[in-house]
Amino acid sequence: LLAGISPDELDEWYLGIYIDAIEWVEITNTRGMSQFADGGLVGTKPYVSSANYIDKMSNHCQSCFYDKKKRHGEKACPFNSLYWHFYDRHEGLLSNNPRIGFAYRTWQKMGADERQNTLRQADQYLSAMNNL
């Protein structure tokens, strides 16, 4: 979802890799919940997260190469810049969603330079996705 991968490509991958994947179950869950590709019929908000949430809910950040607190710069966590890039990219669709209004308020409070640097970092990560 953060990387903007086509839901069709993700469905094809998922159904091909899991021998027990049942199409009517997988499509609904993948498109509706993980990809928000149905526009919010199944899930009321996109399930995207930054390093802050990942760190709170798991131990994945403890030994990670990336700095969970950084949005851009050397060793900046890809999840942070991609999170903000996603919300910036979909502002027209999502900014009025009451469940995620806080994200847009936070994004707007950041200075223009901070937002631009974050988006630039996300673009760099997206262009090097296979090397992260």
Tab-separated table of N, CA and C in Angstrom:
chain	number	residue	atom	x	y	z
A	1	LEU	N	0.834	-1.188	0.000
A	1	LEU	CA	0.000	0.000	0.000
A	1	LEU	C	0.878	1.251	0.000
A	2	LEU	N	1.878	1.263	0.862
A	2	LEU	CA	2.768	2.426	0.914
A	2	LEU	C	3.555	2.608	-0.376
A	3	ALA	N	3.868	1.509	-1.028
A	3	ALA	CA	4.684	1.579	-2.241
A	3	ALA	C	3.862	1.842	-3.494
A	4	GLY	N	2.546	1.839	-3.380
A	4	GLY	CA	1.701	2.104	-4.538
A	4	GLY	C	1.668	0.964	-5.539
A	5	ILE	N	1.907	-0.245	-5.072
A	5	ILE	CA	1.901	-1.415	-5.950
A	5	ILE	C	0.473	-1.696	-6.411
A	6	SER	N	0.330	-2.080	-7.659
A	6	SER	CA	-0.982	-2.379	-8.232
A	6	SER	C	-1.657	-3.513	-7.462
A	7	PRO	N	-2.903	-3.330	-7.034
A	7	PRO	CA	-3.622	-4.414	-6.355
A	7	PRO	C	-3.716	-5.679	-7.211
A	8	ASP	N	-3.821	-5.538	-8.536
A	8	ASP	CA	-3.861	-6.718	-9.404
A	8	ASP	C	-2.568	-7.520	-9.288
A	9	GLU	N	-1.441	-6.829	-9.274
A	9	GLU	CA	-0.153	-7.510	-9.143
A	9	GLU	C	-0.028	-8.188	-7.786
A	10	LEU	N	-0.508	-7.530	-6.743
A	10	LEU	CA	-0.446	-8.116	-5.411
A	10	LEU	C	-1.342	-9.347	-5.323
A	11	ASP	N	-2.543	-9.275	-5.889
A	11	ASP	CA	-3.436	-10.442	-5.906
A	11	ASP	C	-2.770	-11.613	-6.608
A	12	GLU	N	-2.173	-11.348	-7.751
A	12	GLU	CA	-1.506	-12.394	-8.525
A	12	GLU	C	-0.377	-13.029	-7.716
A	13	TRP	N	0.416	-12.196	-7.056
A	13	TRP	CA	1.507	-12.714	-6.222
A	13	TRP	C	0.963	-13.560	-5.081
A	14	TYR	N	-0.014	-13.030	-4.370
A	14	TYR	CA	-0.559	-13.707	-3.195
A	14	TYR	C	-1.166	-15.053	-3.567
A	15	LEU	N	-1.984	-15.070	-4.615
A	15	LEU	CA	-2.629	-16.315	-5.027
A	15	LEU	C	-1.618	-17.319	-5.559
A	16	GLY	N	-0.506	-16.850	-6.085
A	16	GLY	CA	0.516	-17.745	-6.598
A	16	GLY	C	1.433	-18.302	-5.537
A	17	ILE	N	1.663	-17.551	-4.490
A	17	ILE	CA	2.628	-17.977	-3.476
A	17	ILE	C	2.007	-18.863	-2.388
A	18	TYR	N	0.732	-18.660	-2.108
A	18	TYR	CA	0.061	-19.450	-1.072
A	18	TYR	C	-0.848	-20.468	-1.722
A	19	ILE	N	-0.472	-21.722	-1.616
A	19	ILE	CA	-1.221	-22.784	-2.275
A	19	ILE	C	-2.642	-22.917	-1.727
A	20	ASP	N	-2.844	-22.531	-0.476
A	20	ASP	CA	-4.170	-22.664	0.131
A	20	ASP	C	-4.978	-21.367	0.079
A	21	ALA	N	-4.501	-20.380	-0.670
A	21	ALA	CA	-5.237	-19.112	-0.783
A	21	ALA	C	-6.515	-19.336	-1.586
A	22	ILE	N	-7.619	-18.904	-1.037
A	22	ILE	CA	-8.909	-19.008	-1.712
A	22	ILE	C	-9.235	-17.625	-2.250
A	23	GLU	N	-9.503	-17.550	-3.541
A	23	GLU	CA	-9.612	-16.255	-4.204
A	23	GLU	C	-10.643	-15.329	-3.570
A	24	TRP	N	-11.842	-15.827	-3.266
A	24	TRP	CA	-12.871	-14.924	-2.751
A	24	TRP	C	-12.506	-14.382	-1.373
A	25	VAL	N	-11.714	-15.119	-0.611
A	25	VAL	CA	-11.268	-14.642	0.701
A	25	VAL	C	-10.082	-13.694	0.529
A	26	GLU	N	-9.121	-14.121	-0.255
A	26	GLU	CA	-7.903	-13.334	-0.442
A	26	GLU	C	-8.198	-11.980	-1.066
A	27	ILE	N	-8.992	-11.972	-2.112
A	27	ILE	CA	-9.269	-10.718	-2.817
A	27	ILE	C	-9.927	-9.712	-1.872
A	28	THR	N	-10.911	-10.160	-1.126
A	28	THR	CA	-11.608	-9.261	-0.202
A	28	THR	C	-10.657	-8.703	0.844
A	29	ASN	N	-9.889	-9.574	1.462
A	29	ASN	CA	-8.977	-9.123	2.510
A	29	ASN	C	-7.842	-8.275	1.954
A	30	THR	N	-7.228	-8.730	0.886
A	30	THR	CA	-6.093	-7.994	0.336
A	30	THR	C	-6.520	-6.653	-0.233
A	31	ARG	N	-7.518	-6.668	-1.077
A	31	ARG	CA	-7.942	-5.409	-1.708
A	31	ARG	C	-8.615	-4.473	-0.717
A	32	GLY	N	-9.489	-5.021	0.092
A	32	GLY	CA	-10.257	-4.167	0.991
A	32	GLY	C	-9.499	-3.691	2.204
A	33	MET	N	-8.734	-4.586	2.801
A	33	MET	CA	-8.068	-4.214	4.046
A	33	MET	C	-6.627	-3.775	3.820
A	34	SER	N	-5.810	-4.639	3.261
A	34	SER	CA	-4.395	-4.278	3.185
A	34	SER	C	-4.102	-3.256	2.098
A	35	GLN	N	-4.901	-3.211	1.037
A	35	GLN	CA	-4.605	-2.289	-0.064
A	35	GLN	C	-5.565	-1.116	-0.164
A	36	PHE	N	-6.645	-1.136	0.590
A	36	PHE	CA	-7.640	-0.061	0.558
A	36	PHE	C	-8.074	0.221	-0.883
A	37	ALA	N	-8.030	-0.828	-1.711
A	37	ALA	CA	-8.311	-0.670	-3.142
A	37	ALA	C	-9.796	-0.593	-3.455
A	38	ASP	N	-10.638	-0.843	-2.452
A	38	ASP	CA	-12.084	-0.728	-2.683
A	38	ASP	C	-12.601	0.644	-2.265
A	39	GLY	N	-11.688	1.520	-1.886
A	39	GLY	CA	-12.074	2.879	-1.512
A	39	GLY	C	-12.713	3.001	-0.148
A	40	GLY	N	-12.637	1.968	0.664
A	40	GLY	CA	-13.160	2.053	2.021
A	40	GLY	C	-14.437	1.281	2.274
A	41	LEU	N	-14.786	0.344	1.405
A	41	LEU	CA	-15.990	-0.457	1.639
A	41	LEU	C	-15.779	-1.465	2.762
A	42	VAL	N	-14.623	-2.132	2.769
A	42	VAL	CA	-14.330	-3.136	3.793
A	42	VAL	C	-13.665	-2.491	5.004
A	43	GLY	N	-12.645	-1.714	4.775
A	43	GLY	CA	-11.942	-1.029	5.859
A	43	GLY	C	-12.306	0.444	5.856
A	44	THR	N	-12.405	1.025	7.027
A	44	THR	CA	-12.809	2.431	7.103
A	44	THR	C	-11.642	3.399	6.954
A	45	LYS	N	-10.438	2.862	6.937
A	45	LYS	CA	-9.257	3.694	6.712
A	45	LYS	C	-8.156	2.803	6.160
A	46	PRO	N	-7.191	3.377	5.470
A	46	PRO	CA	-6.082	2.560	4.982
A	46	PRO	C	-5.204	2.113	6.148
A	47	TYR	N	-4.734	0.886	6.076
A	47	TYR	CA	-3.868	0.360	7.125
A	47	TYR	C	-2.417	0.606	6.747
A	48	VAL	N	-1.955	1.805	7.033
A	48	VAL	CA	-0.565	2.181	6.814
A	48	VAL	C	0.010	2.621	8.155
A	49	SER	N	1.309	2.479	8.294
A	49	SER	CA	1.909	2.888	9.564
A	49	SER	C	3.335	3.358	9.353
A	50	SER	N	3.757	4.175	10.276
A	50	SER	CA	5.139	4.648	10.309
A	50	SER	C	5.912	3.767	11.285
A	51	ALA	N	7.181	4.050	11.430
A	51	ALA	CA	8.010	3.277	12.354
A	51	ALA	C	7.517	3.397	13.791
A	52	ASN	N	6.935	4.513	14.147
A	52	ASN	CA	6.445	4.706	15.506
A	52	ASN	C	5.450	3.611	15.891
A	53	TYR	N	4.487	3.345	15.034
A	53	TYR	CA	3.484	2.313	15.307
A	53	TYR	C	4.119	0.923	15.273
A	54	ILE	N	4.960	0.681	14.280
A	54	ILE	CA	5.624	-0.617	14.171
A	54	ILE	C	6.441	-0.894	15.423
A	55	ASP	N	7.135	0.115	15.922
A	55	ASP	CA	7.948	-0.041	17.126
A	55	ASP	C	7.090	-0.312	18.354
A	56	LYS	N	5.947	0.347	18.454
A	56	LYS	CA	5.061	0.133	19.603
A	56	LYS	C	4.439	-1.254	19.593
A	57	MET	N	4.178	-1.789	18.412
A	57	MET	CA	3.447	-3.044	18.289
A	57	MET	C	4.327	-4.269	18.068
A	58	SER	N	5.629	-4.072	17.955
A	58	SER	CA	6.511	-5.206	17.689
A	58	SER	C	7.918	-4.910	18.210
A	59	ASN	N	8.808	-5.841	17.958
A	59	ASN	CA	10.211	-5.618	18.314
A	59	ASN	C	11.086	-5.489	17.060
A	60	HIS	N	10.468	-5.264	15.914
A	60	HIS	CA	11.204	-5.217	14.650
A	60	HIS	C	12.207	-4.072	14.576
A	61	CYS	N	11.957	-2.983	15.267
A	61	CYS	CA	12.841	-1.819	15.163
A	61	CYS	C	14.103	-1.951	16.025
A	62	GLN	N	14.097	-2.867	16.964
A	62	GLN	CA	15.210	-2.958	17.918
A	62	GLN	C	16.557	-3.197	17.259
A	63	SER	N	16.597	-4.050	16.264
A	63	SER	CA	17.880	-4.352	15.624
A	63	SER	C	17.916	-3.896	14.166
A	64	CYS	N	17.053	-2.975	13.820
A	64	CYS	CA	16.959	-2.511	12.437
A	64	CYS	C	18.107	-1.564	12.083
A	65	PHE	N	18.538	-1.633	10.853
A	65	PHE	CA	19.576	-0.755	10.318
A	65	PHE	C	19.127	0.703	10.308
A	66	TYR	N	17.844	0.920	10.064
A	66	TYR	CA	17.314	2.274	9.907
A	66	TYR	C	16.975	2.921	11.245
A	67	ASP	N	16.983	4.231	11.256
A	67	ASP	CA	16.646	5.012	12.449
A	67	ASP	C	15.143	5.271	12.457
A	68	LYS	N	14.455	4.672	13.404
A	68	LYS	CA	12.991	4.750	13.465
A	68	LYS	C	12.466	6.165	13.703
A	69	LYS	N	13.300	7.062	14.147
A	69	LYS	CA	12.860	8.431	14.441
A	69	LYS	C	13.024	9.394	13.257
A	70	LYS	N	13.752	8.970	12.233
A	70	LYS	CA	14.062	9.877	11.123
A	70	LYS	C	13.119	9.666	9.940
A	71	ARG	N	12.691	10.788	9.343
A	71	ARG	CA	11.860	10.751	8.138
A	71	ARG	C	12.698	10.895	6.873
A	72	HIS	N	13.835	11.527	6.988
A	72	HIS	CA	14.707	11.721	5.829
A	72	HIS	C	16.140	11.815	6.313
A	73	GLY	N	17.049	11.662	5.366
A	73	GLY	CA	18.468	11.701	5.700
A	73	GLY	C	19.053	10.309	5.820
A	74	GLU	N	20.313	10.285	6.207
A	74	GLU	CA	21.026	9.019	6.326
A	74	GLU	C	20.342	8.094	7.333
A	75	LYS	N	20.112	6.873	6.918
A	75	LYS	CA	19.487	5.820	7.726
A	75	LYS	C	18.048	6.126	8.149
A	76	ALA	N	17.383	7.045	7.481
A	76	ALA	CA	15.978	7.340	7.805
A	76	ALA	C	15.128	6.108	7.519
A	77	CYS	N	14.221	5.797	8.413
A	77	CYS	CA	13.361	4.625	8.250
A	77	CYS	C	12.453	4.802	7.031
A	78	PRO	N	12.477	3.858	6.101
A	78	PRO	CA	11.611	3.961	4.923
A	78	PRO	C	10.127	4.068	5.266
A	79	PHE	N	9.699	3.414	6.320
A	79	PHE	CA	8.275	3.469	6.668
A	79	PHE	C	7.821	4.892	6.975
A	80	ASN	N	8.694	5.700	7.531
A	80	ASN	CA	8.305	7.069	7.890
A	80	ASN	C	8.033	7.927	6.657
A	81	SER	N	8.985	7.977	5.756
A	81	SER	CA	8.771	8.822	4.574
A	81	SER	C	7.686	8.249	3.670
A	82	LEU	N	7.604	6.928	3.559
A	82	LEU	CA	6.563	6.328	2.721
A	82	LEU	C	5.172	6.552	3.306
A	83	TYR	N	5.065	6.559	4.617
A	83	TYR	CA	3.798	6.846	5.297
A	83	TYR	C	3.295	8.233	4.908
A	84	TRP	N	4.164	9.226	5.037
A	84	TRP	CA	3.757	10.593	4.718
A	84	TRP	C	3.560	10.782	3.218
A	85	HIS	N	4.343	10.118	2.425
A	85	HIS	CA	4.185	10.164	0.972
A	85	HIS	C	2.806	9.620	0.580
A	86	PHE	N	2.399	8.524	1.203
A	86	PHE	CA	1.085	7.937	0.929
A	86	PHE	C	-0.023	8.941	1.234
A	87	TYR	N	0.028	9.530	2.419
A	87	TYR	CA	-1.024	10.476	2.786
A	87	TYR	C	-0.995	11.731	1.914
A	88	ASP	N	0.167	12.194	1.550
A	88	ASP	CA	0.258	13.346	0.666
A	88	ASP	C	-0.332	13.015	-0.707
A	89	ARG	N	-0.002	11.845	-1.212
A	89	ARG	CA	-0.464	11.406	-2.531
A	89	ARG	C	-1.986	11.258	-2.589
A	90	HIS	N	-2.597	10.870	-1.474
A	90	HIS	CA	-4.035	10.581	-1.454
A	90	HIS	C	-4.849	11.595	-0.653
A	91	GLU	N	-4.328	12.790	-0.512
A	91	GLU	CA	-5.006	13.803	0.302
A	91	GLU	C	-6.424	14.090	-0.188
A	92	GLY	N	-6.619	14.171	-1.477
A	92	GLY	CA	-7.947	14.454	-2.014
A	92	GLY	C	-8.974	13.405	-1.638
A	93	LEU	N	-8.558	12.163	-1.559
A	93	LEU	CA	-9.450	11.059	-1.221
A	93	LEU	C	-9.640	10.890	0.282
A	94	LEU	N	-8.594	11.142	1.051
A	94	LEU	CA	-8.601	10.744	2.458
A	94	LEU	C	-8.692	11.868	3.483
A	95	SER	N	-8.435	13.086	3.111
A	95	SER	CA	-8.311	14.153	4.114
A	95	SER	C	-9.590	14.410	4.908
A	96	ASN	N	-10.730	14.048	4.375
A	96	ASN	CA	-11.988	14.249	5.108
A	96	ASN	C	-12.418	13.038	5.918
A	97	ASN	N	-11.612	11.987	5.911
A	97	ASN	CA	-11.922	10.792	6.693
A	97	ASN	C	-11.667	11.106	8.169
A	98	PRO	N	-12.708	11.051	9.014
A	98	PRO	CA	-12.528	11.430	10.419
A	98	PRO	C	-11.561	10.529	11.187
A	99	ARG	N	-11.334	9.312	10.702
A	99	ARG	CA	-10.423	8.411	11.409
A	99	ARG	C	-8.959	8.752	11.174
A	100	ILE	N	-8.673	9.568	10.174
A	100	ILE	CA	-7.272	9.894	9.894
A	100	ILE	C	-7.010	11.386	9.764
A	101	GLY	N	-7.940	12.189	10.195
A	101	GLY	CA	-7.738	13.633	10.155
A	101	GLY	C	-6.499	14.073	10.911
A	102	PHE	N	-6.171	13.360	11.994
A	102	PHE	CA	-4.988	13.696	12.792
A	102	PHE	C	-3.725	13.643	11.951
A	103	ALA	N	-3.657	12.685	11.029
A	103	ALA	CA	-2.461	12.557	10.194
A	103	ALA	C	-2.287	13.798	9.324
A	104	TYR	N	-3.372	14.272	8.762
A	104	TYR	CA	-3.281	15.466	7.913
A	104	TYR	C	-2.992	16.721	8.724
A	105	ARG	N	-3.521	16.791	9.915
A	105	ARG	CA	-3.199	17.951	10.767
A	105	ARG	C	-1.714	17.945	11.124
A	106	THR	N	-1.184	16.778	11.440
A	106	THR	CA	0.246	16.655	11.756
A	106	THR	C	1.094	17.008	10.537
A	107	TRP	N	0.717	16.503	9.381
A	107	TRP	CA	1.445	16.769	8.141
A	107	TRP	C	1.478	18.260	7.839
A	108	GLN	N	0.359	18.932	8.024
A	108	GLN	CA	0.290	20.365	7.732
A	108	GLN	C	1.078	21.204	8.739
A	109	LYS	N	1.240	20.700	9.955
A	109	LYS	CA	2.020	21.427	10.965
A	109	LYS	C	3.514	21.391	10.674
A	110	MET	N	3.948	20.392	9.906
A	110	MET	CA	5.360	20.330	9.537
A	110	MET	C	5.652	21.479	8.577
A	111	GLY	N	6.836	21.994	8.635
A	111	GLY	CA	7.213	23.062	7.717
A	111	GLY	C	7.285	22.563	6.280
A	112	ALA	N	7.214	23.487	5.353
A	112	ALA	CA	7.257	23.133	3.932
A	112	ALA	C	8.550	22.396	3.577
A	113	ASP	N	9.673	22.830	4.144
A	113	ASP	CA	10.949	22.160	3.869
A	113	ASP	C	10.942	20.730	4.398
A	114	GLU	N	10.403	20.545	5.594
A	114	GLU	CA	10.333	19.201	6.188
A	114	GLU	C	9.467	18.282	5.334
A	115	ARG	N	8.338	18.782	4.891
A	115	ARG	CA	7.459	17.970	4.036
A	115	ARG	C	8.167	17.630	2.719
A	116	GLN	N	8.809	18.614	2.118
A	116	GLN	CA	9.497	18.385	0.844
A	116	GLN	C	10.636	17.385	0.996
A	117	ASN	N	11.422	17.505	2.058
A	117	ASN	CA	12.518	16.557	2.298
A	117	ASN	C	11.985	15.147	2.533
A	118	THR	N	10.869	15.048	3.231
A	118	THR	CA	10.256	13.744	3.492
A	118	THR	C	9.768	13.116	2.194
A	119	LEU	N	9.111	13.896	1.355
A	119	LEU	CA	8.625	13.381	0.072
A	119	LEU	C	9.779	13.001	-0.849
A	120	ARG	N	10.822	13.784	-0.829
A	120	ARG	CA	12.010	13.481	-1.638
A	120	ARG	C	12.636	12.156	-1.176
A	121	GLN	N	12.706	11.957	0.138
A	121	GLN	CA	13.254	10.708	0.673
A	121	GLN	C	12.391	9.525	0.236
A	122	ALA	N	11.082	9.689	0.309
A	122	ALA	CA	10.176	8.615	-0.113
A	122	ALA	C	10.382	8.281	-1.587
A	123	ASP	N	10.526	9.293	-2.414
A	123	ASP	CA	10.762	9.050	-3.842
A	123	ASP	C	12.051	8.258	-4.057
A	124	GLN	N	13.078	8.568	-3.277
A	124	GLN	CA	14.336	7.822	-3.386
A	124	GLN	C	14.128	6.364	-2.994
A	125	TYR	N	13.393	6.136	-1.912
A	125	TYR	CA	13.134	4.756	-1.489
A	125	TYR	C	12.279	4.013	-2.509
A	126	LEU	N	11.288	4.674	-3.061
A	126	LEU	CA	10.431	4.021	-4.051
A	126	LEU	C	11.218	3.634	-5.298
A	127	SER	N	12.159	4.461	-5.692
A	127	SER	CA	12.952	4.143	-6.883
A	127	SER	C	13.972	3.040	-6.610
A	128	ALA	N	14.266	2.783	-5.347
A	128	ALA	CA	15.232	1.740	-4.973
A	128	ALA	C	14.570	0.625	-4.162
A	129	MET	N	13.272	0.434	-4.339
A	129	MET	CA	12.495	-0.491	-3.504
A	129	MET	C	13.122	-1.880	-3.400
A	130	ASN	N	13.637	-2.403	-4.483
A	130	ASN	CA	14.197	-3.757	-4.458
A	130	ASN	C	15.519	-3.843	-3.714
A	131	ASN	N	16.103	-2.714	-3.353
A	131	ASN	CA	17.396	-2.707	-2.670
A	131	ASN	C	17.305	-2.363	-1.190
A	132	LEU	N	16.122	-2.132	-0.690
A	132	LEU	CA	15.992	-1.754	0.725
A	132	LEU	C	16.185	-2.955	1.626
